[in-house]
Coordinates of C-alpha atoms in Angstrom, one line a residue:
Chain V
M1 CA 0.1 0.1 -0.1
T2 CA 3.0 2.5 0.7
V3 CA 4.4 1.4 -2.5
V4 CA 1.3 2.3 -4.3
A5 CA 1.0 5.5 -2.5
I6 CA 4.7 6.6 -3.5
V7 CA 3.9 5.5 -7.4
I8 CA 0.8 7.6 -7.2
T9 CA 2.2 10.6 -5.8
T10 CA 5.2 10.4 -8.2
L11 CA 2.7 10.2 -11.2
L12 CA 0.7 13.2 -9.9
A13 CA 3.5 15.2 -9.0
G14 CA 5.2 14.5 -12.3
G15 CA 2.0 15.8 -14.1
A16 CA 1.9 18.8 -12.0
V17 CA 5.5 20.0 -12.5
L18 CA 4.8 19.5 -16.3
A19 CA 1.8 21.5 -16.4
L20 CA 3.7 24.1 -14.1
V21 CA 6.4 24.2 -17.1
R22 CA 3.8 25.0 -19.5
I23 CA 2.1 27.6 -17.2
V24 CA 5.5 29.4 -17.0
R25 CA 6.4 29.1 -20.8
G26 CA 3.1 29.2 -22.3
P27 CA 3.1 31.6 -25.2
S28 CA -0.1 32.7 -24.9
I29 CA -2.7 33.3 -22.2
L30 CA -4.6 30.4 -23.4
D31 CA -2.0 27.9 -23.1
R32 CA -1.7 29.1 -19.5
I33 CA -5.6 28.4 -19.0
V34 CA -5.2 24.9 -20.4
A35 CA -2.5 24.3 -18.2
T36 CA -4.1 25.7 -15.2
D37 CA -7.1 23.5 -15.9
V38 CA -4.8 20.6 -15.9
L39 CA -3.2 21.7 -12.7
L40 CA -6.5 21.9 -11.0
A41 CA -7.5 18.5 -12.2
V42 CA -4.3 17.0 -10.8
I43 CA -4.9 19.2 -7.4
V44 CA -8.6 17.5 -7.2
M45 CA -6.9 14.1 -7.8
S46 CA -4.3 14.5 -5.2
I47 CA -6.9 15.5 -2.8
A48 CA -9.1 12.6 -3.9
T49 CA -6.4 10.3 -3.5
E50 CA -5.4 11.3 -0.1
A51 CA -8.6 10.9 1.0
A52 CA -9.0 7.4 -0.3
F53 CA -5.7 6.5 1.5
S54 CA -6.6 7.7 4.8
R55 CA -10.1 6.9 4.6
D56 CA -11.0 10.5 5.6
A57 CA -13.7 12.1 3.9
T58 CA -13.0 15.6 5.6
A59 CA -11.5 17.2 2.4
L60 CA -14.4 15.9 0.0
P61 CA -16.3 19.4 0.1
V62 CA -12.9 21.0 -1.1
L63 CA -13.3 19.0 -4.3
A64 CA -16.7 20.2 -4.9
V65 CA -15.6 24.0 -4.4
L66 CA -12.7 23.4 -6.8
S67 CA -14.5 21.7 -9.4
I68 CA -16.8 24.7 -9.7
L69 CA -13.8 27.6 -9.2
G70 CA -11.7 26.0 -11.9
F71 CA -14.7 26.4 -14.3
T72 CA -15.4 29.9 -13.5
G73 CA -11.8 30.9 -13.8
A74 CA -11.4 29.4 -17.0
V75 CA -14.5 30.9 -18.4
S76 CA -13.7 34.4 -17.2
V77 CA -10.2 34.5 -18.4
A78 CA -11.0 33.0 -22.1
R79 CA -13.7 36.2 -22.3
F80 CA -11.0 38.3 -21.0
A81 CA -8.5 36.8 -23.6
I82 CA -11.0 37.1 -26.5
R83 CA -11.5 40.8 -25.5
R84 CA -7.7 41.4 -25.6
Q85 CA -6.6 39.4 -28.6
A86 CA -9.7 39.9 -31.0
P87 CA -7.8 42.3 -33.3
A88 CA -5.2 40.5 -34.9
D89 CA -4.7 42.8 -37.6
P90 CA -1.9 44.2 -35.7
P91 CA -0.4 41.2 -34.2
S92 CA 0.8 43.5 -30.8
G93 CA -2.4 45.7 -30.6
R94 CA -3.3 46.8 -27.6
D95 CA -6.4 48.3 -26.2
A96 CA -4.9 51.6 -25.7
D97 CA -4.2 52.0 -29.5
R98 CA -7.7 51.8 -30.5
P99 CA -10.2 54.3 -30.3
S100 CA -12.9 54.1 -27.6
S101 CA -15.9 53.4 -29.9
D102 CA -14.0 50.2 -31.0
Y103 CA -13.6 49.3 -27.5
Q104 CA -17.2 49.6 -27.0
A105 CA -18.0 47.5 -29.8
E106 CA -15.7 44.6 -28.8
S107 CA -17.1 44.0 -25.3
I108 CA -20.7 43.8 -26.1
D109 CA -21.0 40.1 -26.1
L110 CA -20.0 39.8 -22.7
P111 CA -23.2 40.5 -20.7
D112 CA -25.3 38.5 -23.1
S113 CA -23.4 35.2 -22.9
L114 CA -23.1 35.4 -19.3
G115 CA -26.6 35.5 -18.4
L116 CA -26.9 39.0 -17.1
P117 CA -30.1 41.2 -17.4
A118 CA -30.9 42.8 -20.4
A119 CA -30.9 46.1 -18.5
L120 CA -27.1 46.0 -18.0
D121 CA -26.6 45.9 -21.7
R122 CA -25.1 49.2 -22.9
R123 CA -24.5 48.2 -26.4
P124 CA -25.2 50.4 -29.2
P125 CA -28.3 49.8 -31.2
E126 CA -26.4 49.3 -34.6
P127 CA -24.4 46.2 -35.2
P128 CA -20.8 46.3 -34.7
D129 CA -18.8 47.3 -37.6
R130 CA -16.0 45.0 -37.0
G131 CA -18.3 42.0 -37.3
D132 CA -16.2 39.9 -34.7
S133 CA -19.4 38.6 -33.1
L134 CA -20.2 34.6 -33.8
S135 CA -23.7 35.1 -32.7
P136 CA -26.5 35.8 -34.9
P137 CA -27.3 39.3 -35.6
D138 CA -30.9 39.0 -34.4
R139 CA -29.8 39.0 -31.0
L140 CA -28.9 42.4 -31.0
D141 CA -32.5 43.6 -31.3
R142 CA -33.6 41.6 -28.0
P143 CA -32.5 44.2 -25.4
T144 CA -34.6 47.1 -27.0
E145 CA -37.6 44.9 -27.1
E146 CA -37.2 44.0 -23.7
V147 CA -37.1 47.7 -22.6
R148 CA -39.9 48.9 -24.2
Chain D
M1 CA -14.3 -8.6 -0.3
S2 CA -13.0 -5.3 1.1
G3 CA -9.6 -6.7 0.0
V4 CA -10.7 -7.0 -3.6
L5 CA -12.3 -3.4 -3.5
D6 CA -9.3 -2.0 -2.1
V7 CA -7.2 -3.5 -4.9
I8 CA -9.5 -2.2 -7.6
A9 CA -9.7 1.3 -6.0
W10 CA -5.5 1.2 -5.9
F11 CA -5.7 0.2 -9.7
L12 CA -8.0 3.0 -10.4
L13 CA -6.0 5.4 -8.7
V14 CA -2.8 4.5 -10.2
V15 CA -4.3 4.5 -13.8
G16 CA -5.9 8.0 -12.9
A17 CA -2.4 9.3 -11.6
L18 CA -0.7 7.9 -15.0
L19 CA -3.3 9.9 -17.2
S20 CA -2.3 13.3 -15.4
L21 CA 1.1 12.6 -15.8
S22 CA 0.5 11.6 -19.7
A23 CA -1.3 15.2 -19.8
G24 CA 1.6 16.8 -18.5
V25 CA 4.0 15.4 -21.0
A26 CA 1.5 16.1 -24.1
L27 CA 1.1 19.8 -22.9
I28 CA 5.0 20.1 -23.2
R29 CA 5.4 18.4 -26.5
F30 CA 2.2 19.2 -28.5
P31 CA 2.7 21.7 -31.0
D32 CA -0.6 24.1 -30.8
L33 CA -3.3 25.1 -28.5
L34 CA -6.1 22.7 -29.8
S35 CA -4.0 19.6 -29.2
R36 CA -2.8 20.5 -26.0
M37 CA -6.5 21.0 -25.0
H38 CA -7.2 17.5 -26.6
A39 CA -4.4 16.2 -24.2
A40 CA -5.7 18.3 -21.2
T41 CA -9.2 16.7 -21.3
K42 CA -7.9 13.1 -20.2
P43 CA -6.9 13.9 -16.8
Q44 CA -10.1 16.5 -16.4
V45 CA -12.7 13.8 -17.4
L46 CA -11.4 10.3 -17.7
G47 CA -8.6 10.6 -14.9
L48 CA -10.8 12.5 -12.5
L49 CA -13.8 9.8 -12.9
L50 CA -11.2 7.1 -12.3
V51 CA -9.8 8.4 -9.2
L52 CA -13.4 9.4 -7.8
I53 CA -14.4 5.8 -8.3
G54 CA -11.4 4.7 -6.7
C55 CA -12.1 7.3 -3.9
A56 CA -15.6 6.0 -3.5
L57 CA -14.4 2.2 -3.4
R58 CA -12.1 3.0 -0.5
L59 CA -14.6 5.1 1.5
R60 CA -17.8 3.0 0.9
D61 CA -20.2 5.7 2.8
A62 CA -23.4 7.0 1.2
V63 CA -22.9 10.7 2.2
D64 CA -19.2 10.5 0.8
I65 CA -20.3 8.8 -2.3
T66 CA -22.8 11.4 -2.8
T67 CA -20.2 13.9 -2.6
L68 CA -18.0 12.2 -5.1
L69 CA -20.8 12.2 -7.5
L70 CA -21.7 15.7 -7.0
V71 CA -18.1 16.4 -7.8
A72 CA -18.1 14.4 -10.9
V73 CA -21.2 15.8 -12.3
F74 CA -19.9 19.5 -11.7
S75 CA -16.8 18.7 -13.6
M76 CA -18.6 16.8 -16.4
A77 CA -20.9 19.7 -16.8
T78 CA -18.4 22.3 -16.8
A79 CA -15.7 21.1 -18.8
P80 CA -17.3 21.2 -22.0
V81 CA -18.2 24.7 -21.5
A82 CA -14.9 26.0 -20.3
A83 CA -13.2 24.0 -23.3
H84 CA -15.7 25.5 -26.0
M85 CA -14.7 28.9 -24.7
I86 CA -11.1 28.4 -24.8
G87 CA -11.3 26.8 -28.4
R88 CA -13.3 29.6 -29.6
A89 CA -11.3 32.3 -28.1
A90 CA -8.1 30.5 -29.7
Y91 CA -9.6 30.4 -33.1
R92 CA -10.7 33.7 -33.0
A93 CA -7.4 34.9 -32.0
G94 CA -5.7 32.9 -34.5
Q95 CA -4.0 30.6 -32.2
A96 CA -4.8 27.4 -34.2
R97 CA -2.2 26.5 -36.6
A98 CA -4.2 26.1 -39.9
D99 CA -1.4 23.9 -41.2
L100 CA -2.4 21.1 -38.5
L101 CA -6.3 21.2 -39.2
V102 CA -7.8 18.5 -41.0
V103 CA -11.0 20.4 -41.4
D104 CA -11.6 24.0 -40.9
E105 CA -15.3 24.6 -41.0
L106 CA -15.0 28.2 -40.3
A107 CA -12.4 29.0 -42.8
D108 CA -15.1 30.6 -45.2
A109 CA -17.2 32.1 -42.6
D110 CA -17.5 35.8 -42.8
D111 CA -18.1 36.5 -39.2
K112 CA -15.3 34.1 -38.0
R113 CA -13.4 37.0 -36.2

C-alpha cells in the first residue's frame, strides 16, 4: 500500500510539474489557461487520493468547491482573452491603441452570454462594424424590445 | 471482499495518476493550443472519474459517495463549456495552426473573427 502511494504521488507530481512548466513557458494566455485546468485537475485528484488512502472524508467538500472554481476561472479568463486578442490585424495591438468606440463595440457580447439581465446591456443599437461576433445578428434586437 | 475492493481502488487511482502524467507530457510536447486542449481533457474527465471511483471504493459511505458524485457531475457539466470557450477564443485569436487542421469549417465564414 505504501508502494502504491509512492507511485501515485510520483505520477501526480510529475503531471503537476509539467503543467507548471507549460504555465511558465506558455506563449499565450490561453495555453496558460489550459495548463491551469490540468493543474487543477491534478490537485483535485491528489486530494481525492489522499482521502482514499487515509479513509478520511474531511477534504471531500473542497473537491466540489474546486471543480466549480476552476470552471469559473477558465471561462472568465477566456472571455478576457477574447477581448484582448480579438484584433489580430495588428499582431501586438493593445486596447490603448484603438479608439474608444471600437472598444465598446468589442465588449458587447460579454453580458449576454454570461446571463446578465438586459438592463445591464449598454450596447449601441447598431450592429458592430468590426463583425467580430459569432452570434446571430437578431440577438442585437432583443434588449431594446425588452426595455419597451 | 474488502480486499478485492481495495485492490480495484488502487488500480483505478494508479491509472488516473498515469493519465495526469501523460497530460503533463503532452502539454509540453504538443505543438499548438488545440492539440494541447485535446491532451488536457484526459485527466479532467477520465482521470478524475477514475480517481473518484477509486476514492468511492475506498470510502464506501453513502454521504461520501454522494459528495464524490456531485464533484463528478460538476466537473463533467462544466468542462465542455470551458473547453468550448477556450477553443473559440483560440480560433478567433488566430492561435489554431491552420496547417495542423484536418477540417476547418469556419475558414469560409464571414463572421469568424
